[in-house]
Amino acid sequence: MAEEFDIPLLGQIPIVQTIREGGDNGVPVMVGDDELTKKAFMDFTDNAVRAIAMRNANLEPTEIQEIVAQ
């Protein structure tokens, strides 16, 4: 889909039962035992942070707008 819309692919999260089970039990993936899934989430997070930082570095600062209540 990223290729279809010409946007960068930030990562791929495997569809595994441990993600759902952990959510049902209140155990986030990052504190669970599934190292492969943890790595997928970390890779996604790293890529998202990097993409946001690069985007922000290349944008002009936004103009501050004053909001006046009427």
N, C-alpha and C. Protein backbone atom coordinates (compact mmCIF):
# COMPACT_ATOMS: atom_id res chain seq x y z
N MET A 1 0.82 -1.18 0.00
CA MET A 1 0.00 0.00 0.00
C MET A 1 0.88 1.26 0.00
N ALA A 2 1.99 1.22 0.75
CA ALA A 2 2.89 2.37 0.77
C ALA A 2 3.40 2.68 -0.63
N GLU A 3 3.75 1.64 -1.36
CA GLU A 3 4.22 1.83 -2.74
C GLU A 3 3.12 2.40 -3.61
N GLU A 4 1.91 1.91 -3.44
CA GLU A 4 0.77 2.37 -4.23
C GLU A 4 0.53 3.87 -4.03
N PHE A 5 0.68 4.35 -2.79
CA PHE A 5 0.44 5.76 -2.49
C PHE A 5 1.72 6.59 -2.48
N ASP A 6 2.84 5.95 -2.85
CA ASP A 6 4.14 6.62 -2.95
C ASP A 6 4.52 7.31 -1.64
N ILE A 7 4.42 6.55 -0.55
CA ILE A 7 4.83 7.04 0.77
C ILE A 7 5.79 6.02 1.37
N PRO A 8 6.67 6.45 2.27
CA PRO A 8 7.63 5.49 2.83
C PRO A 8 6.95 4.45 3.72
N LEU A 9 7.43 3.24 3.64
CA LEU A 9 6.96 2.16 4.50
C LEU A 9 7.70 2.28 5.82
N LEU A 10 6.99 2.48 6.91
CA LEU A 10 7.61 2.67 8.21
C LEU A 10 7.91 1.34 8.90
N GLY A 11 7.21 0.29 8.53
CA GLY A 11 7.47 -1.00 9.15
C GLY A 11 6.34 -1.96 8.90
N GLN A 12 6.57 -3.18 9.30
CA GLN A 12 5.56 -4.22 9.17
C GLN A 12 5.45 -4.95 10.50
N ILE A 13 4.25 -4.96 11.03
CA ILE A 13 3.99 -5.65 12.29
C ILE A 13 3.37 -7.01 11.96
N PRO A 14 4.00 -8.09 12.43
CA PRO A 14 3.44 -9.41 12.12
C PRO A 14 2.09 -9.60 12.81
N ILE A 15 1.20 -10.28 12.13
CA ILE A 15 -0.10 -10.59 12.72
C ILE A 15 0.05 -11.93 13.44
N VAL A 16 0.28 -11.83 14.74
CA VAL A 16 0.48 -13.04 15.53
C VAL A 16 -0.46 -13.02 16.73
N GLN A 17 -0.79 -14.18 17.19
CA GLN A 17 -1.76 -14.32 18.28
C GLN A 17 -1.25 -13.71 19.58
N THR A 18 0.07 -13.69 19.78
CA THR A 18 0.61 -13.18 21.05
C THR A 18 0.28 -11.70 21.25
N ILE A 19 0.17 -10.93 20.17
CA ILE A 19 -0.19 -9.51 20.29
C ILE A 19 -1.59 -9.39 20.87
N ARG A 20 -2.53 -10.15 20.31
CA ARG A 20 -3.90 -10.10 20.81
C ARG A 20 -4.00 -10.62 22.22
N GLU A 21 -3.35 -11.74 22.49
CA GLU A 21 -3.41 -12.32 23.83
C GLU A 21 -2.81 -11.37 24.87
N GLY A 22 -1.70 -10.74 24.52
CA GLY A 22 -1.09 -9.80 25.44
C GLY A 22 -2.01 -8.63 25.72
N GLY A 23 -2.67 -8.13 24.69
CA GLY A 23 -3.63 -7.04 24.87
C GLY A 23 -4.79 -7.47 25.75
N ASP A 24 -5.29 -8.66 25.52
CA ASP A 24 -6.40 -9.17 26.33
C ASP A 24 -6.00 -9.30 27.80
N ASN A 25 -4.74 -9.65 28.03
CA ASN A 25 -4.26 -9.87 29.40
C ASN A 25 -3.63 -8.62 30.01
N GLY A 26 -3.60 -7.53 29.27
CA GLY A 26 -3.02 -6.30 29.79
C GLY A 26 -1.50 -6.30 29.80
N VAL A 27 -0.91 -7.12 28.94
CA VAL A 27 0.55 -7.20 28.85
C VAL A 27 0.98 -6.66 27.48
N PRO A 28 1.52 -5.44 27.44
CA PRO A 28 1.94 -4.88 26.16
C PRO A 28 3.03 -5.73 25.50
N VAL A 29 3.09 -5.69 24.20
CA VAL A 29 4.07 -6.47 23.45
C VAL A 29 5.48 -6.22 23.95
N MET A 30 5.78 -4.98 24.28
CA MET A 30 7.15 -4.62 24.63
C MET A 30 7.61 -5.20 25.97
N VAL A 31 6.70 -5.72 26.78
CA VAL A 31 7.11 -6.38 28.02
C VAL A 31 6.83 -7.88 27.97
N GLY A 32 6.40 -8.35 26.81
CA GLY A 32 6.14 -9.78 26.65
C GLY A 32 7.40 -10.54 26.27
N ASP A 33 7.23 -11.80 25.88
CA ASP A 33 8.36 -12.68 25.58
C ASP A 33 8.67 -12.82 24.10
N ASP A 34 7.82 -12.29 23.22
CA ASP A 34 7.98 -12.48 21.78
C ASP A 34 8.99 -11.47 21.23
N GLU A 35 10.26 -11.88 21.11
CA GLU A 35 11.33 -10.98 20.68
C GLU A 35 11.15 -10.50 19.25
N LEU A 36 10.64 -11.35 18.38
CA LEU A 36 10.43 -10.97 16.97
C LEU A 36 9.42 -9.83 16.86
N THR A 37 8.34 -9.94 17.61
CA THR A 37 7.32 -8.90 17.59
C THR A 37 7.83 -7.62 18.23
N LYS A 38 8.58 -7.74 19.33
CA LYS A 38 9.18 -6.56 19.96
C LYS A 38 10.06 -5.82 18.96
N LYS A 39 10.87 -6.57 18.22
CA LYS A 39 11.78 -5.96 17.25
C LYS A 39 10.98 -5.25 16.16
N ALA A 40 9.88 -5.83 15.71
CA ALA A 40 9.06 -5.21 14.68
C ALA A 40 8.51 -3.87 15.18
N PHE A 41 8.04 -3.83 16.42
CA PHE A 41 7.53 -2.58 16.98
C PHE A 41 8.64 -1.55 17.16
N MET A 42 9.82 -1.99 17.61
CA MET A 42 10.95 -1.07 17.78
C MET A 42 11.41 -0.51 16.42
N ASP A 43 11.47 -1.38 15.41
CA ASP A 43 11.86 -0.92 14.07
C ASP A 43 10.86 0.12 13.55
N PHE A 44 9.57 -0.16 13.74
CA PHE A 44 8.55 0.78 13.31
C PHE A 44 8.71 2.12 14.02
N THR A 45 8.91 2.06 15.35
CA THR A 45 9.06 3.29 16.14
C THR A 45 10.28 4.08 15.70
N ASP A 46 11.40 3.39 15.51
CA ASP A 46 12.62 4.06 15.05
C ASP A 46 12.39 4.75 13.71
N ASN A 47 11.76 4.04 12.78
CA ASN A 47 11.50 4.60 11.46
C ASN A 47 10.54 5.79 11.52
N ALA A 48 9.51 5.68 12.37
CA ALA A 48 8.55 6.79 12.49
C ALA A 48 9.22 8.02 13.08
N VAL A 49 10.02 7.84 14.12
CA VAL A 49 10.72 8.98 14.74
C VAL A 49 11.67 9.62 13.74
N ARG A 50 12.40 8.81 13.01
CA ARG A 50 13.34 9.32 12.01
C ARG A 50 12.59 10.09 10.92
N ALA A 51 11.49 9.55 10.44
CA ALA A 51 10.72 10.21 9.39
C ALA A 51 10.15 11.54 9.87
N ILE A 52 9.67 11.59 11.10
CA ILE A 52 9.12 12.83 11.66
C ILE A 52 10.22 13.86 11.81
N ALA A 53 11.38 13.44 12.30
CA ALA A 53 12.50 14.37 12.47
C ALA A 53 12.95 14.94 11.13
N MET A 54 13.03 14.09 10.11
CA MET A 54 13.43 14.56 8.78
C MET A 54 12.38 15.50 8.20
N ARG A 55 11.12 15.17 8.38
CA ARG A 55 10.05 16.04 7.88
C ARG A 55 10.11 17.39 8.57
N ASN A 56 10.27 17.40 9.88
CA ASN A 56 10.32 18.66 10.62
C ASN A 56 11.54 19.49 10.24
N ALA A 57 12.66 18.83 9.96
CA ALA A 57 13.88 19.55 9.59
C ALA A 57 13.73 20.24 8.24
N ASN A 58 12.86 19.73 7.40
CA ASN A 58 12.71 20.27 6.04
C ASN A 58 11.53 21.20 5.89
N LEU A 59 10.79 21.47 6.94
CA LEU A 59 9.63 22.34 6.85
C LEU A 59 9.95 23.71 7.44
N GLU A 60 9.32 24.71 6.90
CA GLU A 60 9.41 26.04 7.47
C GLU A 60 8.65 26.05 8.79
N PRO A 61 9.11 26.84 9.74
CA PRO A 61 8.35 26.95 10.99
C PRO A 61 6.95 27.49 10.70
N THR A 62 6.01 27.03 11.46
CA THR A 62 4.65 27.51 11.26
C THR A 62 4.49 28.90 11.85
N GLU A 63 3.57 29.63 11.30
CA GLU A 63 3.31 30.98 11.77
C GLU A 63 2.41 30.91 13.01
N ILE A 64 2.74 31.66 14.02
CA ILE A 64 1.92 31.68 15.23
C ILE A 64 0.66 32.50 14.95
N GLN A 65 -0.47 31.93 15.26
CA GLN A 65 -1.75 32.60 15.05
C GLN A 65 -2.34 32.98 16.39
N GLU A 66 -2.85 34.17 16.47
CA GLU A 66 -3.52 34.61 17.69
C GLU A 66 -4.99 34.23 17.57
N ILE A 67 -5.50 33.61 18.62
CA ILE A 67 -6.92 33.23 18.64
C ILE A 67 -7.65 34.22 19.55
N VAL A 68 -8.65 34.85 19.00
CA VAL A 68 -9.41 35.84 19.75
C VAL A 68 -10.81 35.29 19.97
N ALA A 69 -11.20 35.18 21.23
CA ALA A 69 -12.56 34.72 21.55
C ALA A 69 -13.55 35.83 21.27
N GLN A 70 -14.68 35.46 20.72
CA GLN A 70 -15.70 36.45 20.40
C GLN A 70 -16.90 36.28 21.27
